[in-house]
Coordinates of C-alpha atoms in Angstrom, one line a residue:
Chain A
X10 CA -9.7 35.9 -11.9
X11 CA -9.3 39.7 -11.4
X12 CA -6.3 39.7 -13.9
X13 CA -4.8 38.9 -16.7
X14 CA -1.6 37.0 -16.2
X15 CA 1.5 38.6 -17.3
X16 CA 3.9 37.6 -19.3
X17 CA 7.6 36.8 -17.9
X18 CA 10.2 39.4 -18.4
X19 CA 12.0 36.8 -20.6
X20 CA 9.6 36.6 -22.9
X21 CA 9.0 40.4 -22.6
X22 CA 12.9 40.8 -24.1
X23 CA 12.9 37.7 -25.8
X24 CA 10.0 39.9 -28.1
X25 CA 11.5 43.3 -27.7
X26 CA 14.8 42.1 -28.6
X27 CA 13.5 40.2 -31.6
X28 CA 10.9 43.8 -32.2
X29 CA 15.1 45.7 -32.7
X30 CA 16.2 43.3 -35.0
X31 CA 13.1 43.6 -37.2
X32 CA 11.1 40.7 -36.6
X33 CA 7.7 40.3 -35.2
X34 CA 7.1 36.7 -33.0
X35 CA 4.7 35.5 -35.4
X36 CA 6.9 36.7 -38.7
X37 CA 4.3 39.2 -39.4
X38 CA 5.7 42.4 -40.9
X39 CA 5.3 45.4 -39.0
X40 CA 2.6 46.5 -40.8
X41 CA 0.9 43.8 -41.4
X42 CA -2.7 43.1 -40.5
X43 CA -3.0 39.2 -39.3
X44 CA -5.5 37.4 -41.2
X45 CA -9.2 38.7 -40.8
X46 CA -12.1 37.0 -41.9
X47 CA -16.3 37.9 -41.4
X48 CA -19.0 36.1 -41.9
X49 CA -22.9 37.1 -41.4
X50 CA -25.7 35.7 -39.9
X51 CA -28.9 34.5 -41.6
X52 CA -30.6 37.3 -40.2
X53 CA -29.7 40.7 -41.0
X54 CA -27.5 43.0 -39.2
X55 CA -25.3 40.1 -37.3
X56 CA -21.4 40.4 -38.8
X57 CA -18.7 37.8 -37.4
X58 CA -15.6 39.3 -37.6
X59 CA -12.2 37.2 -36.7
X60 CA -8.9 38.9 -36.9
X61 CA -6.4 36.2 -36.2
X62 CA -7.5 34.5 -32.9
X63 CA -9.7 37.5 -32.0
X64 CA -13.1 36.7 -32.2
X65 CA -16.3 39.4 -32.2
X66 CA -19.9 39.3 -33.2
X67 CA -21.8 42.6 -33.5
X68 CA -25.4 42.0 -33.8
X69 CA -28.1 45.1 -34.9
X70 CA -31.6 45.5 -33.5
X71 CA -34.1 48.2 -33.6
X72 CA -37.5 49.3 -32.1
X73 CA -39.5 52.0 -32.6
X74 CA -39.4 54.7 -29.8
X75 CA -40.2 58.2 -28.8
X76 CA -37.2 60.7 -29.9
X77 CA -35.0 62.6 -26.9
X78 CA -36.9 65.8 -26.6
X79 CA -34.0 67.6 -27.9
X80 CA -33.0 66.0 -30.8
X81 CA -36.6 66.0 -32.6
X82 CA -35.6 64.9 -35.9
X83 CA -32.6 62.2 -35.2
X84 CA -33.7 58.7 -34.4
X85 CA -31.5 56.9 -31.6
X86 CA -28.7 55.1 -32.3
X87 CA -26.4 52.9 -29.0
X88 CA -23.6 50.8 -29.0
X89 CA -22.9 48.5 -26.1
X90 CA -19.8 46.6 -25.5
X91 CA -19.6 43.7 -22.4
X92 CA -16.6 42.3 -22.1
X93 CA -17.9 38.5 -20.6
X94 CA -15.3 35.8 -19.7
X95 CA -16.3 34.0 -22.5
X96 CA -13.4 36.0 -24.0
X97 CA -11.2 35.9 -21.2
X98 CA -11.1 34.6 -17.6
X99 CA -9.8 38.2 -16.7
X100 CA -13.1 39.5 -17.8
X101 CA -15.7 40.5 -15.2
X102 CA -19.1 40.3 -15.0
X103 CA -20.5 43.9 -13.6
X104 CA -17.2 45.4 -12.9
X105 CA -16.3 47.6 -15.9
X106 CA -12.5 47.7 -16.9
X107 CA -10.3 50.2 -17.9
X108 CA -10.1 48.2 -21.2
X109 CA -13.9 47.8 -21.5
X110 CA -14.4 51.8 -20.9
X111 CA -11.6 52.4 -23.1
X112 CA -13.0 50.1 -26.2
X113 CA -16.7 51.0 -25.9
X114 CA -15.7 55.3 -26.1
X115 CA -13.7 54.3 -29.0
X116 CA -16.3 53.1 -30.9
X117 CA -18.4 55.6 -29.6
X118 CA -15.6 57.8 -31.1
X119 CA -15.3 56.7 -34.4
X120 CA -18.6 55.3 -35.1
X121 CA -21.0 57.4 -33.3
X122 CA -19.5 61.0 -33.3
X123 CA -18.3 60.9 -36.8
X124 CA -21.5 60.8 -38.0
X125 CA -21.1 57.2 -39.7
X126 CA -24.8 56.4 -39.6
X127 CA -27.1 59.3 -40.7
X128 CA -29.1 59.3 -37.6
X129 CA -31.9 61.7 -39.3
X130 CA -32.8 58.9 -41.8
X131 CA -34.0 56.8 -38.3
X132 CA -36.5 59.6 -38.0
X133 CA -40.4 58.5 -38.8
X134 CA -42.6 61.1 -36.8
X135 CA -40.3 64.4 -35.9
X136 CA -40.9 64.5 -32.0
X137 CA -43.0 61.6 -32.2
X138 CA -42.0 58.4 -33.4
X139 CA -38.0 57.8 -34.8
X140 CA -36.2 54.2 -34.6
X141 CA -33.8 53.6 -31.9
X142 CA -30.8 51.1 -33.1
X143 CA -29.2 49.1 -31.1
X144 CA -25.8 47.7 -31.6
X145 CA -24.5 44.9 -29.3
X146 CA -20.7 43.4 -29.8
X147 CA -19.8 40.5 -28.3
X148 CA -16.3 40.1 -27.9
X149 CA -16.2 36.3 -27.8
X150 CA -12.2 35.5 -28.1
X151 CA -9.8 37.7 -26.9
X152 CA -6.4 37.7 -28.5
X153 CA -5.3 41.6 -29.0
X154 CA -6.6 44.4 -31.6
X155 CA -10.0 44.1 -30.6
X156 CA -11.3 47.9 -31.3
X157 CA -9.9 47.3 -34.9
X158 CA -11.8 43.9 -34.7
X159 CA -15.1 45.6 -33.2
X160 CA -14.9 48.9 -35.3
X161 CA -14.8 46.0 -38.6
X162 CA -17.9 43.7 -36.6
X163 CA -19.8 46.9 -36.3
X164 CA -19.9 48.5 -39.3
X165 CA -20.2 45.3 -41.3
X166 CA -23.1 44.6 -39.1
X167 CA -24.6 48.2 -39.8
X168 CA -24.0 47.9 -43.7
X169 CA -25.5 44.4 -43.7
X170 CA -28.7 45.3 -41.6
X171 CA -32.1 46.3 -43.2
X172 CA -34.5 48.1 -41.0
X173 CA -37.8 47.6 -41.1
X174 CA -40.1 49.5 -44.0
X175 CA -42.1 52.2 -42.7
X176 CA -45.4 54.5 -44.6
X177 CA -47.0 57.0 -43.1
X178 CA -49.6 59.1 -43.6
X179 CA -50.6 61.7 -42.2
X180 CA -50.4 61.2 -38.0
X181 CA -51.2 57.1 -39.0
X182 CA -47.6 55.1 -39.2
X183 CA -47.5 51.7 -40.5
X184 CA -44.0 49.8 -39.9
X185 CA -44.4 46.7 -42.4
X186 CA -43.5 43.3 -41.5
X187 CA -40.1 41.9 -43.4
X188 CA -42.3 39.7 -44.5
X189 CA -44.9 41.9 -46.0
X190 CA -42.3 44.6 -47.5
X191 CA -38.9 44.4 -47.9
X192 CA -36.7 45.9 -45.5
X193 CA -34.7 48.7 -46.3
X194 CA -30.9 49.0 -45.7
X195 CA -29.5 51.9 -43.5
X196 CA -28.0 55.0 -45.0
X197 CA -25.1 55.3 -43.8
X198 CA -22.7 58.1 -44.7
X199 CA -18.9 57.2 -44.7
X200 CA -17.1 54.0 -43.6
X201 CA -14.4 54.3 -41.1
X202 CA -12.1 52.0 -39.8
X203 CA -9.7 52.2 -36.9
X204 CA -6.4 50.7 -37.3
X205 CA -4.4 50.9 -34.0
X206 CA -0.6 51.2 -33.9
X207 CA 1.3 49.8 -31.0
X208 CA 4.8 52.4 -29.7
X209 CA 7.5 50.5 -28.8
X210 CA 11.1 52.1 -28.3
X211 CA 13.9 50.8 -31.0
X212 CA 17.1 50.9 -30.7
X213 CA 19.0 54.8 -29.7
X214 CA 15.9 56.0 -29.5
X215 CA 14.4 55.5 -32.7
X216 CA 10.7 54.5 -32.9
X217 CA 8.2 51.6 -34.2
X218 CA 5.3 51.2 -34.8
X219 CA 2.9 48.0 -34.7
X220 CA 0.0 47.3 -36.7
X221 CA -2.4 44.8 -35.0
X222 CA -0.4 44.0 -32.5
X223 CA -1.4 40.3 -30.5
X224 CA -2.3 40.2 -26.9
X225 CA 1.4 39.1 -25.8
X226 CA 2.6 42.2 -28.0
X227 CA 0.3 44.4 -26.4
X228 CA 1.4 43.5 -23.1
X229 CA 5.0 44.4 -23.6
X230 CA 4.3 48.2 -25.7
X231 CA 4.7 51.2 -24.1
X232 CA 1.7 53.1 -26.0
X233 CA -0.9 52.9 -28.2
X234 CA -2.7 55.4 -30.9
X235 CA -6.2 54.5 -32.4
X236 CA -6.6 56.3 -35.8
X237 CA -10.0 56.3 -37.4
X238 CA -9.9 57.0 -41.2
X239 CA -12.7 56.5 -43.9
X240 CA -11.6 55.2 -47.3
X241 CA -11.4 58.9 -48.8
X242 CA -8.3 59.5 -46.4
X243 CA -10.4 61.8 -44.0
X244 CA -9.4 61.0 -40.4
X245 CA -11.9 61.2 -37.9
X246 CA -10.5 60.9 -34.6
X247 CA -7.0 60.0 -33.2
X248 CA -6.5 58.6 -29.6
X249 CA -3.1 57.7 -28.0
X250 CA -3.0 56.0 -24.5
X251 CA 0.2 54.9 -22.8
X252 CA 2.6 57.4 -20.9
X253 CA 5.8 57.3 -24.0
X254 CA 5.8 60.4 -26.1
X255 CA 5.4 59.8 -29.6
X256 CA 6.9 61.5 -32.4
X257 CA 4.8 64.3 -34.4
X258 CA 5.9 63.3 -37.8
X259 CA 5.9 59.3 -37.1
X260 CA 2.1 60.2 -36.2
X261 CA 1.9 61.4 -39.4
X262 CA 3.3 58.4 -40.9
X263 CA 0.8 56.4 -38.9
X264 CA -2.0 58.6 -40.4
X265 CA -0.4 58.1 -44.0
X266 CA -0.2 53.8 -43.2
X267 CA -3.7 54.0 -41.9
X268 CA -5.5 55.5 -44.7
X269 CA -3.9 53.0 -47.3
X270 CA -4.7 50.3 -44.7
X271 CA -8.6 51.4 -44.5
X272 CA -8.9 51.5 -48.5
X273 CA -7.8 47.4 -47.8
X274 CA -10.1 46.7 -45.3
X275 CA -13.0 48.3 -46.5
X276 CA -12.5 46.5 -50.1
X277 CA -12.4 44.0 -47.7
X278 CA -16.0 44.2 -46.2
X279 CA -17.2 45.2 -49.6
X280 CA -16.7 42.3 -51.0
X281 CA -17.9 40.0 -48.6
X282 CA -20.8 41.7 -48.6
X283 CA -21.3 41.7 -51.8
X284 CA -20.7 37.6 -51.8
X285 CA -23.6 37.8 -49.1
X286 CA -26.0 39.8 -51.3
X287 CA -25.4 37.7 -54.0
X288 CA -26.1 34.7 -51.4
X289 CA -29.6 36.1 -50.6
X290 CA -30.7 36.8 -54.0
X291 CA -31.8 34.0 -55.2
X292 CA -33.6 34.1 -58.2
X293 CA -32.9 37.4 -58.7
X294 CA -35.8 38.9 -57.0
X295 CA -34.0 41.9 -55.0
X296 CA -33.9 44.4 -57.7
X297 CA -37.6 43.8 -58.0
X298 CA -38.2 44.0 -54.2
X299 CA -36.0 47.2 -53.2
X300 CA -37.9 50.3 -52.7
X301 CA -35.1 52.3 -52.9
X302 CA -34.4 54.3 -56.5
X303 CA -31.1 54.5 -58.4
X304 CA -29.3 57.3 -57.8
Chain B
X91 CA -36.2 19.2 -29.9
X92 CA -33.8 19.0 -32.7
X93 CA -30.1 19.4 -32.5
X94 CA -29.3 21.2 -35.6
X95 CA -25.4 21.5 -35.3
X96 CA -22.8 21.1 -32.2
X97 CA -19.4 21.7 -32.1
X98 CA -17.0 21.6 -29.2
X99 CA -14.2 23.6 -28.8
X100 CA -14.4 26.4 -31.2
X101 CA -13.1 29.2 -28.8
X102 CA -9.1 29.9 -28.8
X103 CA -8.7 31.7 -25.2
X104 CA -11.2 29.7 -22.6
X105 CA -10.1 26.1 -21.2
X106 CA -13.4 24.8 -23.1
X107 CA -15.9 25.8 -25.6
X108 CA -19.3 25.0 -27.0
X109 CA -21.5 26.2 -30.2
X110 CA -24.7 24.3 -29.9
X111 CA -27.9 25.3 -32.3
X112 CA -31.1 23.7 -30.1
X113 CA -34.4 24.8 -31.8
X114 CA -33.7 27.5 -33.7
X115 CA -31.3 29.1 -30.5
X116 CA -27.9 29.4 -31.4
X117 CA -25.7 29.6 -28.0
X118 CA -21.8 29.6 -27.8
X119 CA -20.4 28.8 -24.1
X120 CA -16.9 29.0 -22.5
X121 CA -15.6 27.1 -19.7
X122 CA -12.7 28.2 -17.5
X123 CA -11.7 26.6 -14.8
X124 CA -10.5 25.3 -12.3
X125 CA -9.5 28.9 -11.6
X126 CA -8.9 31.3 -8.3
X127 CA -12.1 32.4 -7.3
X128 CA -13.1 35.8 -5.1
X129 CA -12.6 35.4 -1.5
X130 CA -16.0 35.4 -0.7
X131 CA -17.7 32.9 -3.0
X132 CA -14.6 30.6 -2.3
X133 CA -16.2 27.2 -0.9
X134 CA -13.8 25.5 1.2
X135 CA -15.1 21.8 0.5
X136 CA -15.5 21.9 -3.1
X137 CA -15.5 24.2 -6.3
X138 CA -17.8 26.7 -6.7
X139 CA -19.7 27.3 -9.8
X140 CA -20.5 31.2 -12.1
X141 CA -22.5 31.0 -14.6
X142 CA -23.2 33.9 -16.7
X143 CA -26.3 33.7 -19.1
X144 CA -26.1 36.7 -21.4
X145 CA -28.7 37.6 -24.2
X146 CA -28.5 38.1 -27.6
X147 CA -30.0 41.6 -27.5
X148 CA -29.4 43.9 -24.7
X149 CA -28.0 43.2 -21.2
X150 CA -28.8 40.9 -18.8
X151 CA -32.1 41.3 -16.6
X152 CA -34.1 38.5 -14.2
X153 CA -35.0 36.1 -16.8
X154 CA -31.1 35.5 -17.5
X155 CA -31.0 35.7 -13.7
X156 CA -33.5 33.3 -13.1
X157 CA -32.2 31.0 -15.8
X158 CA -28.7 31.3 -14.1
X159 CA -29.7 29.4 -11.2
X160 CA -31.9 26.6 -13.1
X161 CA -28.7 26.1 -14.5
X162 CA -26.6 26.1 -11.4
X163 CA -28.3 23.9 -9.4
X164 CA -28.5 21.6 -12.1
X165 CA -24.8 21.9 -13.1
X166 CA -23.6 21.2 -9.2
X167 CA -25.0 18.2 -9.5
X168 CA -23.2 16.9 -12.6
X169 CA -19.4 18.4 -12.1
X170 CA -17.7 16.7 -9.6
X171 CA -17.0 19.8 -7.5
X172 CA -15.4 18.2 -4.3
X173 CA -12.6 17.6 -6.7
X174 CA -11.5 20.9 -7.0
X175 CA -11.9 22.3 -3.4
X176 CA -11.5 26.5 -2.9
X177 CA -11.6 26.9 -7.1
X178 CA -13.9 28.6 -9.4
X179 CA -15.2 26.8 -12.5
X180 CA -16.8 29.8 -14.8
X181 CA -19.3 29.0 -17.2
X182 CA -20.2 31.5 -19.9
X183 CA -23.3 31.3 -21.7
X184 CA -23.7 33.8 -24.8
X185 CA -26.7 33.4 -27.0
X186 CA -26.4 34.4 -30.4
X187 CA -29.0 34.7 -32.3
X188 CA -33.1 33.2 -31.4
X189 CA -35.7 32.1 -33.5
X190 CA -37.4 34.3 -35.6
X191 CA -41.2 33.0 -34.3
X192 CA -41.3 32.9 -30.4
X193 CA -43.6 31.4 -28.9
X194 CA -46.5 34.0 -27.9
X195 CA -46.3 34.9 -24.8
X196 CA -42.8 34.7 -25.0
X197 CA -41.7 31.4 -22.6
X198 CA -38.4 32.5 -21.2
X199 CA -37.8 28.4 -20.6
X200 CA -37.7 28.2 -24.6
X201 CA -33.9 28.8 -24.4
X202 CA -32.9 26.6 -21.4
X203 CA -32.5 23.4 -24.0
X204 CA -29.9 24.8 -25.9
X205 CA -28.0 26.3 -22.6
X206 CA -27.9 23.4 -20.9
X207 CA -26.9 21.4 -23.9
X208 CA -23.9 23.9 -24.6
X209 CA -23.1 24.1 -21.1
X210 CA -22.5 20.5 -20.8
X211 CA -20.5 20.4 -24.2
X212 CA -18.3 23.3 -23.2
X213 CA -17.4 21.0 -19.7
X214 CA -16.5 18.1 -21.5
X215 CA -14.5 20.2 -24.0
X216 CA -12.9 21.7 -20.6
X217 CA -12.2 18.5 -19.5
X218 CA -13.9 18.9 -16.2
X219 CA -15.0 15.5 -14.3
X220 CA -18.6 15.1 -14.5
X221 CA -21.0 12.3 -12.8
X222 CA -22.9 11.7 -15.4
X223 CA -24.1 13.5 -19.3
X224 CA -27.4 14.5 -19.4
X225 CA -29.5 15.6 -22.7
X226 CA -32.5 18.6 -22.7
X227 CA -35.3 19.0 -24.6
X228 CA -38.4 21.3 -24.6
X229 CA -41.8 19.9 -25.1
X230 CA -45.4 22.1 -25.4
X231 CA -49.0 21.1 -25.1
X232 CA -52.1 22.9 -26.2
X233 CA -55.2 22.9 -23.4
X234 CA -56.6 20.1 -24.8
X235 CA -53.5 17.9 -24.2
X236 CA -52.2 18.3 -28.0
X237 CA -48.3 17.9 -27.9
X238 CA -46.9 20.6 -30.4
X239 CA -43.5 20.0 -31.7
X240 CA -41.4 23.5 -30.3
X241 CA -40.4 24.0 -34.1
X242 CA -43.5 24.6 -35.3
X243 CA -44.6 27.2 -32.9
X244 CA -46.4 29.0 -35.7
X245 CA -49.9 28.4 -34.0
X246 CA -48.7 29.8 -30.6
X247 CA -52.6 30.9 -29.6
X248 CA -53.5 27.9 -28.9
X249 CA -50.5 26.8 -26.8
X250 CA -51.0 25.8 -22.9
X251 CA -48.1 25.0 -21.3
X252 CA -44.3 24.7 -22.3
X253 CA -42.0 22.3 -20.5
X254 CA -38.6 21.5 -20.5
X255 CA -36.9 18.5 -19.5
X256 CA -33.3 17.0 -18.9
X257 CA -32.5 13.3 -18.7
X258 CA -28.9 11.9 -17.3
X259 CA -27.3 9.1 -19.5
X260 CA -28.8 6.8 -17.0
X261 CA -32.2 7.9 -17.7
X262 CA -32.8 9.9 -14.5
X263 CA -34.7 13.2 -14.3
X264 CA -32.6 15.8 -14.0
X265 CA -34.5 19.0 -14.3
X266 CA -38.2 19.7 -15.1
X267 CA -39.4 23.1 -15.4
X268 CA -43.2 23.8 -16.8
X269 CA -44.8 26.9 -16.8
X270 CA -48.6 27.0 -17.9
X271 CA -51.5 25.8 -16.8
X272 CA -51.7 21.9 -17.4
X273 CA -52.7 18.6 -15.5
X274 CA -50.8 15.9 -14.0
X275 CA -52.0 13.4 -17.7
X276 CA -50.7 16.2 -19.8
X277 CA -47.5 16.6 -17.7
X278 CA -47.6 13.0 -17.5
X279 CA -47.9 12.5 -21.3
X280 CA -45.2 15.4 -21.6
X281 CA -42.8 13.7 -19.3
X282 CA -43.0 10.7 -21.5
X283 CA -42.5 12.4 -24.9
X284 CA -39.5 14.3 -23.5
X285 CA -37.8 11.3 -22.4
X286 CA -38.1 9.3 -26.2
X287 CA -36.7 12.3 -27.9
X288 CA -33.8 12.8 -25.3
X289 CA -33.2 8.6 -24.4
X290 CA -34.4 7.3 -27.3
X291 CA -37.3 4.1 -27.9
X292 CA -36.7 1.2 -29.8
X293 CA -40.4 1.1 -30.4
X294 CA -42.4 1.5 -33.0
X295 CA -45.4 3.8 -31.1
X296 CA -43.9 6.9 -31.6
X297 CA -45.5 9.8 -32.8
X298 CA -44.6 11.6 -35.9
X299 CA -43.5 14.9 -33.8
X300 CA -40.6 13.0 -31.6
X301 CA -39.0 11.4 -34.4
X302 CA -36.0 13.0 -36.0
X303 CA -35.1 13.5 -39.7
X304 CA -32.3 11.1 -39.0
X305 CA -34.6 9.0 -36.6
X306 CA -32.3 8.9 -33.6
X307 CA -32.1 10.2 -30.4
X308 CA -30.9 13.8 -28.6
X309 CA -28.1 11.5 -26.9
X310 CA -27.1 10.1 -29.9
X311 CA -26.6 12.9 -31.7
X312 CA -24.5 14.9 -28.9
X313 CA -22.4 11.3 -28.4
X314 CA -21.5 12.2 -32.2
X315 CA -20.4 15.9 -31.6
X316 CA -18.2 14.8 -28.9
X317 CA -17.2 11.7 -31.2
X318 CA -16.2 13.7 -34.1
X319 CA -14.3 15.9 -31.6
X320 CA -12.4 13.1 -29.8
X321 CA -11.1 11.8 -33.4
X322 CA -9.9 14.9 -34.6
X323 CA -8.2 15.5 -31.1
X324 CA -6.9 12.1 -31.6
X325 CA -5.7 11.8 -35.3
X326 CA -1.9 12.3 -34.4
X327 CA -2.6 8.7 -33.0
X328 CA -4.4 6.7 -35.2
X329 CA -2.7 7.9 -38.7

């Protein structure tokens, strides 16, 4: 199926309409996140994160490869986002959408280019030998907000993975087994979150603004702007797609909503992964095991 | 050869869904259809049939490819596809997470249990007429004709050849796939094996490595998934 089917200008109006008077369809406020939930994997570095009936798994891997020639001293570090019909039937196999290009340089965005994951630390060898990690999300139901879904899979995923321990000496590197040494958690630098707010036109021109809007939702907005904040308030990127002009100071509302939406979300995936941590550590051997000091 | 945990319709957005654990693979699948299919695949006598085996850890490359058309010459034998004429039914495989110990050299059949077994889960979640249910299991044998029970792979050196089997409910061959070098008494011995742990044996000659903790068979346990799923769909009636 090359498309998603659209939804009937009734039920466009029926959801602008009830969008003027103040009411989302699903009673939701407007900026309200729906319900999100994560869960992890027995291994580490696999984070399922469900945001209403949106559904995405981000799963970590790394090898150990040669550094780009340029970049001596960073390890490598990808994110890949498939969008399979397992999500959709509007999903294609081998033929990129705009959606799919879209979601996979936002990530890149926010993620990547912000400097989330201190890529120096993946180093082992400078030139020689660095860790290449490999994130893969796997958007599995599709039901709107799914780079505020994948941007929570993802760095859940990164917090909760443990890379291999590594020695070296000399020229001679030794990358331990998880079973010989524990493995050591990433460092990663800041947390950021996107939050995306869906434009829709009020009444005599006024303006609103959707947090997490649904897939139906999406279909009937006339723009959309991605914000990226960390829970210290910083903003790290801002995207807006969609032809309708949007107002300087309600973007700086947005930015305002965003960061006190961030410091809930990452509470959020702090706690559950503290509830993991404690799930793992039975007997209370990980404080013996970690290589890591107190800071 | 064990089923560890299958559930049927845990999706929200495709027509029907799967999560099926089969030795140590975890695979979700999706189902959608029938739906309008490309002008070019379209078959004008009966549905045709997209699978789409992605892996856990990168994209796709010729094992998933190879491992799409097992599958879809086994699954046009199973849905009823002169029902649906000129239609598409899309089957999404999505494997999510693989056993820590592989078998050395990694057997790319190891997974074909668990997609097969979501694959037909997912249909009968989609409500797509099928001929017949079949069950898959894998099976290995050392050189000296030793079966090895696939979850205890640990002593991979010594392993021969890996095979993998699916029954019908009748107790038909479906599919057999073997890859190693073996003789026609180990395949033989194999083919037996594979057919008590899918169909079952009310005998007391079986080894210690086909039976189950809860002592029954592949079928058995899949006709309770689908069970468990039919009552819940159900409970509007019979409360």
């Amino acid at each position: 199926m090359p498309r998603e089917a659209e939804i009937s200008s009734n039920e466009r109006e029926f959801i602008q309409q009830a969008l003027h008077e103040g009411i989302r369809i699903d009673g939701r406020a407007f900026d309200e996140f729906r319900p999100l939930n994560l869960s992890f994997g027995d291994e580490y570095g696999v984070a399922d994160a469900q945001l209403g009936k949106t559904r995405v798994v981000a799963k970590i891997s790394s090898e150990v490869t040669i550094p780009f020639p340029d970049r001596k001293f960073d390890g490598v570090f990808t994110i890949t986002t498939e969008l399979a019909p397992i999500a959709s039937a509007s999903f294609e196999v081998g033929r990129p959408t705009e959606q799919e290009s879209l979601l996979s340089r936002l990530l890149e965005k926010a993620i990547r280019r912000s400097n989330a994951l201190d890529t120096e630390s993946l180093c082992i060898v400078a030139g020689s030998k660095c860790f290449a990690l490999r994130a893969d999300i796997h958007v599995l139901d599709f039901d709107g907000g799914l780079v505020d879904t994948c941007c929570v899979a993802l760095l859940a995923a990164l917090r909760h993975y443990k890379r291999p321990d590594v020695s070296v000496n000399g020229e001679d590197v030794k990358i331990w087994d998880v079973r010989e040494r524990e493995p050591v958690p990433l460092s990663i630098l800041h947390y950021p979150f996107c939050v995306t707010f869906s434009h829709f036109r009020g009444v005599e021109g006024s303006e609103l603004m959707l947090i997490d809007a649904n897939a139906a939702e999406e279909q009937c907005r006339e723009g959309e702007v991605v914000m990226t904040v960390n829970k210290y308030g910083e903003l790290c990127q801002i995207a807006k797609y969609g032809g309708a002009t949007v107002d300087a100071m309600a973007l700086l509302n947005c930015a305002r909503l965003a960061a006190e939406k961030v410091k809930v979300l990452d509470r959020f995936v702090t706690t559950k992964l503290d509830q993991d941590a404690k799930k793992r550590d039975i007997g209370g051997l990980m404080a013996e095991l970690k290589a890591e000091n107190e800071r | 050869m064990t089923v560890k945990d299958a559930s049927l319709s845990t999706l929200q957005r495709a027509d029907g869904s799967a999560k099926c654990e089969h030795d140590g693979y975890c695979v979700i699948g999706a189902v959608n259809g029938p739906i309008e299919v490309m002008r070019r695949d379209e078959l004008p006598e009966e549905a045709a049939i997209e699978i789409n085996v992605r892996p856990a850890v990168g994209v796709g490359s010729p094992t998933e490819r190879h491992l799409e058309t097992l599958l879809q010459s086994t699954l046009r034998r199973i849905i009823r596809v002169e029902t649906y004429p000129r239609t598409l039914i899309q089957i999404t495989l999505q494997v999510l997470s693989v056993p820590d110990v592989k078998p050395t050299p990694v057997s790319f059949l190891a997974v074909l249990p668990a997609l097969l077994q979501t694959s037909l889960l997912a249909l009968l979640s989609a409500s797509i007429p099928l001929t017949t249910t079949y069950t898959a299991t894998a099976c290995a044998a050392t050189s000296s004709g030793d079966l090895i029970s696939t979850m205890s792979l640990t002593s991979a050196a010594t392993l021969a050849s890996f095979h993998v089997f699916a029954f019908t409910a009748q107790g038909d061959l479906l599919l057999a796939e073997s890859e190693g070098s073996f003789d026609i008494g180990i395949w033989n011995k194999v083919y037996l094996t594979a057919e008590e742990i899918c169909r079952g044996k009310p005998t007391d000659a079986v080894e210690d490595i086909i039976m189950d903790q809860q002592g029954n068979s592949l079928q058995e346990r899949l006709q309770a998934a689908v069970q468990s799923k039919v009552e819940a769909d159900r409970r509007w009636k019979s409360s």
